Short mmCIF file of C-alpha atoms in Angstrom, two decimals:
data_model
loop_
_atom_site.label_atom_id
_atom_site.label_comp_id
_atom_site.label_asym_id
_atom_site.label_seq_id
_atom_site.Cartn_x
_atom_site.Cartn_y
_atom_site.Cartn_z
CA MET A 1 -27.04 -141.86 111.96
CA LYS A 2 -28.80 -142.40 115.25
CA LYS A 3 -32.23 -141.36 112.88
CA MET A 4 -30.90 -143.71 110.33
CA PHE A 5 -30.35 -146.73 112.08
CA SER A 6 -33.72 -146.53 113.16
CA LEU A 7 -34.65 -146.71 109.85
CA TYR A 8 -32.91 -149.29 109.05
CA ARG A 9 -34.40 -151.26 112.39
CA LYS A 10 -37.56 -150.03 111.82
CA VAL A 11 -37.40 -151.02 107.42
CA PHE A 12 -35.82 -154.89 108.64
CA THR A 13 -38.70 -155.41 111.14
CA MET A 14 -41.10 -154.67 108.61
CA ASN A 15 -39.27 -157.43 105.77
CA ARG A 16 -39.38 -159.53 109.10
CA MET A 17 -43.25 -159.37 109.92
CA GLY A 18 -46.01 -160.15 108.54
CA SER A 19 -49.11 -157.29 108.56
CA SER A 20 -50.82 -159.50 110.07
CA LEU A 21 -48.87 -159.07 113.14
CA ARG A 22 -47.99 -155.57 112.52
CA GLN A 23 -52.56 -154.61 112.91
CA ALA A 24 -51.72 -157.02 115.99
CA TYR A 25 -49.61 -154.17 117.92
CA GLY A 26 -52.71 -151.70 116.89
CA SER A 27 -51.68 -147.90 118.49
CA TYR A 28 -48.32 -150.10 120.37
CA PRO A 29 -45.13 -149.34 118.53
CA ILE A 30 -43.33 -152.09 117.35
CA PRO A 31 -40.72 -152.08 120.84
CA LEU A 32 -37.04 -151.99 120.62
CA VAL A 33 -36.09 -155.11 122.10
CA ILE A 34 -37.94 -156.75 119.58
CA HIS A 35 -36.46 -155.05 116.73
CA ARG A 36 -33.49 -156.51 117.83
CA LEU A 37 -34.62 -159.98 118.48
CA LEU A 38 -35.64 -159.84 114.89
CA GLU A 39 -32.25 -158.93 113.63
CA LEU A 40 -30.37 -161.94 115.83
CA SER A 41 -33.65 -164.33 114.67
CA GLN A 42 -32.28 -163.64 111.25
CA GLU A 43 -28.60 -164.06 112.27
CA TYR A 44 -28.83 -167.38 113.01
CA THR A 45 -31.56 -167.67 109.93
CA ALA A 46 -29.01 -167.21 107.80
CA LYS A 47 -26.33 -169.39 109.21
CA GLY A 48 -29.10 -172.47 108.44
CA PHE A 49 -30.38 -172.25 111.65
CA ASP A 50 -32.52 -170.80 113.89
CA MET A 51 -33.54 -169.66 117.57
CA SER A 52 -36.27 -172.29 117.77
CA TRP A 53 -33.01 -174.27 119.09
CA ILE A 54 -32.97 -172.55 122.39
CA GLY A 55 -37.70 -173.06 121.80
CA PHE A 56 -37.55 -169.45 121.46
CA ARG A 57 -38.85 -168.33 118.06
CA MET A 58 -39.98 -164.88 116.74
CA THR A 59 -43.55 -164.52 115.38
CA GLY A 60 -43.49 -163.69 112.07
CA SER A 61 -47.53 -163.25 112.08
CA TYR A 62 -50.51 -163.01 114.04
CA ALA A 63 -52.12 -166.64 114.43
CA PRO A 64 -54.05 -166.45 117.51
CA TYR A 65 -56.03 -169.40 119.06
CA SER A 66 -59.53 -169.16 119.89
CA ILE A 67 -57.82 -169.13 123.65
CA THR A 68 -55.52 -166.25 122.96
CA PRO A 69 -56.97 -163.46 125.15
CA PRO A 70 -57.65 -160.59 122.91
CA ASP A 71 -55.05 -157.76 124.56
CA LEU A 72 -52.28 -159.97 124.16
CA ILE A 73 -49.52 -159.03 121.19
CA PRO A 74 -48.02 -162.52 120.30
CA PHE A 75 -44.23 -161.84 119.84
CA ALA A 76 -42.97 -165.70 120.21
CA GLU A 77 -43.14 -169.15 119.58
CA THR A 78 -42.11 -172.48 121.15
CA GLY A 79 -42.45 -174.58 118.32
CA GLY A 80 -45.15 -177.05 119.39
CA GLY A 81 -48.03 -177.43 120.72
CA GLY A 82 -49.40 -173.96 119.64
CA ILE A 83 -47.26 -171.93 122.83
CA HIS A 84 -47.23 -168.54 121.64
CA PHE A 85 -45.81 -165.75 124.85
CA GLY A 86 -47.09 -162.17 124.43
CA PHE A 87 -47.45 -158.43 125.86
CA LEU A 88 -50.60 -158.74 127.91
CA THR A 89 -51.70 -154.62 127.22
CA ASP A 90 -54.40 -155.54 130.01
CA PHE A 91 -56.77 -153.32 127.98
CA GLY A 92 -54.87 -150.82 126.53
CA LYS A 93 -53.85 -149.72 130.18
CA VAL A 94 -50.34 -150.55 129.96
CA LYS A 95 -48.37 -147.71 128.26
CA ASN A 96 -44.99 -148.91 127.54
CA LEU A 97 -44.94 -152.93 126.02
CA GLU A 98 -41.45 -153.26 127.20
CA SER A 99 -43.26 -153.02 130.76
CA ALA A 100 -46.15 -154.51 130.10
CA ALA A 101 -46.76 -158.28 131.56
CA ILE A 102 -45.28 -161.71 129.82
CA VAL A 103 -47.90 -163.89 128.98
CA CYS A 104 -47.76 -167.47 127.91
CA VAL A 105 -50.52 -169.32 125.89
CA THR A 106 -50.56 -172.94 125.23
CA PRO A 107 -53.68 -173.84 124.02
CA THR A 108 -53.79 -178.41 124.31
CA ASN A 109 -53.03 -177.82 127.90
CA ASP A 110 -54.90 -177.00 131.53
CA PRO A 111 -54.64 -173.73 132.78
CA PRO A 112 -53.80 -172.53 128.65
CA ILE A 113 -53.19 -168.92 130.25
CA ARG A 114 -49.65 -168.55 132.40
CA LEU A 115 -48.29 -165.51 133.11
CA ILE A 116 -44.75 -165.96 132.91
CA ALA A 117 -43.10 -162.59 133.80
CA ARG A 118 -43.42 -159.03 134.92
CA ASN A 119 -42.01 -157.66 131.94
CA MET A 120 -40.09 -158.61 128.25
CA ALA A 121 -36.13 -158.03 130.57
CA GLU A 122 -36.98 -160.70 132.87
CA PHE A 123 -38.71 -163.15 130.21
CA LEU A 124 -35.54 -163.11 128.48
CA ASP A 125 -33.87 -163.58 131.89
CA LEU A 126 -35.77 -166.87 132.22
CA VAL A 127 -35.44 -167.54 128.81
CA VAL A 128 -31.31 -167.70 129.39
CA SER A 129 -32.05 -170.20 132.53
CA VAL A 130 -33.83 -173.09 130.93
CA PRO A 131 -32.89 -175.17 128.39
CA HIS A 132 -35.31 -174.58 126.43
CA ALA A 133 -38.68 -171.81 126.17
CA GLU A 134 -40.89 -173.81 126.06
CA HIS A 135 -39.81 -175.68 129.67
CA LEU A 136 -40.96 -172.34 131.28
CA GLU A 137 -44.90 -173.42 130.28
CA SER A 138 -44.32 -177.04 131.62
CA TRP A 139 -42.11 -176.15 134.75
CA TRP A 140 -44.89 -173.52 135.53
CA ALA A 141 -46.34 -175.19 138.27
CA CYS A 142 -43.83 -177.41 139.33
CA THR A 143 -42.68 -176.85 142.39
CA ASP A 144 -40.20 -179.65 143.11
CA GLU A 145 -36.65 -177.64 142.43
CA GLU A 146 -35.45 -181.74 142.01
CA MET A 147 -37.48 -183.09 139.22
CA LYS A 148 -36.86 -180.16 137.34
CA ARG A 149 -33.03 -180.08 137.99
CA GLN A 150 -33.78 -184.19 136.63
CA GLU A 151 -35.68 -183.06 133.67
CA GLU A 152 -33.12 -180.35 132.58
CA ALA A 153 -29.92 -182.95 133.16
CA GLN A 154 -32.01 -185.25 131.25
CA PHE A 155 -32.70 -183.07 128.01
CA GLU A 156 -29.40 -181.34 128.26
CA ALA A 157 -28.07 -185.54 127.78
CA GLU A 158 -30.59 -186.29 125.12
CA SER A 159 -29.02 -183.11 122.93
CA PRO A 160 -26.69 -183.51 120.44
CA VAL A 161 -23.57 -182.04 121.24
CA PRO A 162 -24.00 -179.16 118.14
CA ILE A 163 -27.41 -178.54 119.09
CA THR A 164 -25.80 -177.89 122.78
CA GLN A 165 -23.00 -175.20 121.35
CA THR A 166 -25.42 -173.84 119.49
CA ARG A 167 -27.61 -173.07 122.11
CA LYS A 168 -24.85 -171.77 124.53
CA GLU A 169 -24.36 -169.20 121.92
CA ILE A 170 -27.65 -167.80 121.51
CA PHE A 171 -27.48 -167.08 125.73
CA GLU A 172 -24.73 -165.52 125.81
CA ARG A 173 -25.97 -163.26 123.45
CA LEU A 174 -29.30 -162.57 124.83
CA ARG A 175 -26.29 -162.01 128.19
CA SER A 176 -23.97 -159.72 126.61
CA GLU A 177 -26.23 -157.92 124.22
CA PHE A 178 -30.11 -157.68 126.04
CA GLY A 179 -28.52 -158.00 129.59
CA ALA A 180 -30.65 -161.19 130.28
CA LYS A 181 -28.94 -162.92 133.13
CA PRO A 182 -30.31 -166.31 135.06
CA ARG A 183 -32.10 -166.25 137.28
CA ALA A 184 -34.03 -169.14 140.17
CA VAL A 185 -36.99 -170.14 137.54
CA LEU A 186 -39.32 -171.82 139.97
CA PRO A 187 -39.40 -169.36 142.59
CA TYR A 188 -39.59 -166.51 140.12
CA LEU A 189 -42.57 -168.01 138.88
CA ARG A 190 -44.40 -168.07 142.11
CA GLU A 191 -43.75 -165.29 142.80
CA VAL A 192 -45.25 -163.47 139.77
CA LEU A 193 -48.49 -165.14 139.60
CA ARG A 194 -49.02 -164.60 143.72
CA GLU A 195 -47.75 -160.33 142.48
CA ARG A 196 -50.68 -161.12 140.02
CA GLU A 197 -53.54 -162.48 142.01
CA SER A 198 -52.54 -159.82 144.78
CA SER A 199 -53.02 -156.91 142.53
CA CYS A 200 -55.86 -158.04 140.78
CA SER A 201 -59.33 -156.32 141.96
CA LEU A 202 -61.38 -158.66 140.04
CA LEU A 203 -60.33 -162.77 139.55
CA THR A 204 -61.19 -163.80 136.42
CA LEU A 205 -61.09 -167.25 134.61
CA ASP A 206 -58.36 -166.87 132.54
CA GLY A 207 -56.63 -166.29 135.52
CA LEU A 208 -55.41 -162.84 134.45
CA GLY A 209 -57.95 -161.25 136.29
CA VAL A 210 -58.65 -156.88 135.73
CA MET A 211 -56.22 -154.29 137.07
CA ASP A 212 -59.23 -151.82 138.37
CA GLU A 213 -58.27 -150.26 142.13
CA ASP A 214 -62.47 -149.58 141.45
CA ALA A 215 -63.36 -152.68 140.45
CA PRO A 216 -66.50 -154.38 142.22
CA SER A 217 -66.64 -158.01 143.17
CA GLU A 218 -69.67 -158.72 140.14
CA ARG A 219 -69.22 -161.74 137.81
CA PHE A 220 -71.12 -163.02 134.99
CA ASP A 221 -71.90 -166.67 135.57
CA PHE A 222 -71.82 -168.56 132.92
CA ASP A 223 -73.73 -171.40 131.83
CA ALA A 224 -71.57 -174.73 132.81
CA SER A 225 -73.15 -176.14 129.39
CA ARG A 226 -71.74 -172.69 127.38
CA ALA A 227 -75.38 -172.50 126.31
CA GLU A 228 -75.63 -169.44 123.62
CA THR A 229 -79.63 -169.67 123.56
CA LYS A 230 -81.70 -166.55 123.13
CA ARG A 231 -82.56 -166.57 127.00
CA GLU A 232 -79.02 -166.85 128.27
CA LEU A 233 -77.77 -164.25 125.33
CA SER A 234 -80.74 -162.20 127.26
CA ARG A 235 -79.35 -163.01 130.47
CA MET A 236 -75.89 -161.31 129.50
CA ARG A 237 -77.17 -158.09 127.45
CA THR A 238 -79.18 -157.71 131.21
CA TYR A 239 -75.58 -157.78 133.14
CA LEU A 240 -73.76 -155.59 131.20
CA SER A 241 -76.34 -153.47 130.76
CA ASN A 242 -76.60 -152.74 134.67
CA ALA A 243 -72.58 -153.50 135.33
CA SER A 244 -71.82 -150.63 138.01
CA SER A 245 -67.92 -150.23 136.52
CA THR A 246 -65.53 -151.09 132.93
CA ALA A 247 -63.78 -153.45 135.15
CA ALA A 248 -66.73 -155.81 135.30
CA LYS A 249 -67.80 -155.57 131.53
CA LEU A 250 -63.33 -156.21 131.00
CA ALA A 251 -63.77 -159.18 133.56
CA PHE A 252 -67.48 -160.60 131.01
CA ILE A 253 -65.03 -159.83 127.98
CA ARG A 254 -61.94 -161.80 129.77
CA ASP A 255 -64.47 -164.65 130.94
CA ALA A 256 -66.17 -165.26 127.50
CA ASN A 257 -63.49 -165.15 125.67
CA TYR A 258 -61.99 -167.42 128.02
CA TRP A 259 -65.58 -169.76 128.41
CA TYR A 260 -66.06 -170.42 125.01
CA VAL A 261 -64.68 -171.75 121.76
CA LEU A 262 -65.07 -168.69 119.54
CA ASP A 263 -64.63 -168.84 115.67
CA ARG A 264 -64.27 -165.72 113.48
CA ASP A 265 -65.06 -167.59 110.57
CA GLN A 266 -68.43 -168.69 111.69
CA PRO A 267 -69.16 -166.29 114.93
CA SER A 268 -71.85 -166.75 117.65
CA PRO A 269 -74.14 -165.38 119.28
CA VAL A 270 -71.40 -164.31 121.83
CA PHE A 271 -68.66 -163.66 119.56
CA LYS A 272 -70.63 -160.70 118.07
CA LEU A 273 -71.54 -160.02 121.65
CA LEU A 274 -68.25 -160.11 122.71
CA ARG A 275 -67.38 -157.41 119.76
CA GLU A 276 -70.44 -155.02 120.38
CA THR A 277 -69.61 -154.51 124.10
CA MET A 278 -65.53 -154.09 123.00
CA LEU A 279 -67.01 -151.50 120.25
CA SER A 280 -68.72 -149.30 123.39
CA LEU A 281 -65.52 -149.13 126.01
CA ASP A 282 -63.57 -148.26 122.62
CA LEU A 283 -61.66 -151.31 123.12
CA GLN A 284 -60.41 -150.88 118.88
CA ASP A 285 -57.51 -152.79 119.33
CA GLU A 286 -58.57 -155.09 120.56
CA ALA A 287 -62.02 -155.55 118.34
CA ALA A 288 -59.78 -155.77 115.22
CA ARG A 289 -57.43 -158.65 117.19
CA LEU A 290 -60.38 -160.43 117.63
CA PHE A 291 -62.76 -159.94 114.00
CA ASP A 292 -60.79 -157.44 112.06
CA ILE A 293 -57.48 -158.62 110.84
CA ASP A 294 -56.79 -160.76 108.17
CA LEU A 295 -54.57 -164.04 108.88
#
């Protein structure tokens, strides 16, 4: 019976998830929590509304922005401004996605990459702790508890009663079926960021850093004008050739993806160099996300 139910979940997920997103998972199995969240999302869709009412709409296809890290697997979006949440694999170092850090990508804001939670379970705690998941993005840098409370009260006051009731129902389902529990959001966000910064051996422009105990302090200094001239490409190749560790190359990948606006439809020299570098490090999943998945 358990095997049959597992097969049902797999088939259900395949039907709800486009091939591009399935490909984005690469060598990782789709976590059970994603199967369960997709089922919950479908249940509410069948009732005539969906979980976007709490700013937590399950992603059905892989549609990254140029700023989306190549080691991020999106699973949900808020429904506004291209904001999406995903599992950070740390270039394949994470063995189980349910223990992967959760990152928010907010393409039109600064900074566009924001570490949100230690793992999926704690991310769901945050979701039930705010009226709308998009607040996790807007309050990420906030340290003023009073301002947060005022904005939260205003949001609730301006929400129609039926929507407020539905949100409460969804939150209750997340609490009862997923074990989500309310957290003090602002202190948690600051704590998680401090932990990440202290555990990174090499910081990067996107704020995520590289998790490698043997990483050196070296980083490539990108041209301020974002030039992709022959001279600049030669300088990049020389750096990569002389890099003393894999960590230094991973930092280069993070920084280049963040520093340049890379268009897969018109691949620039830096874009091509990134592919070459990823494949040289056997980062097959990351290369596929950035270059090969048919969007």
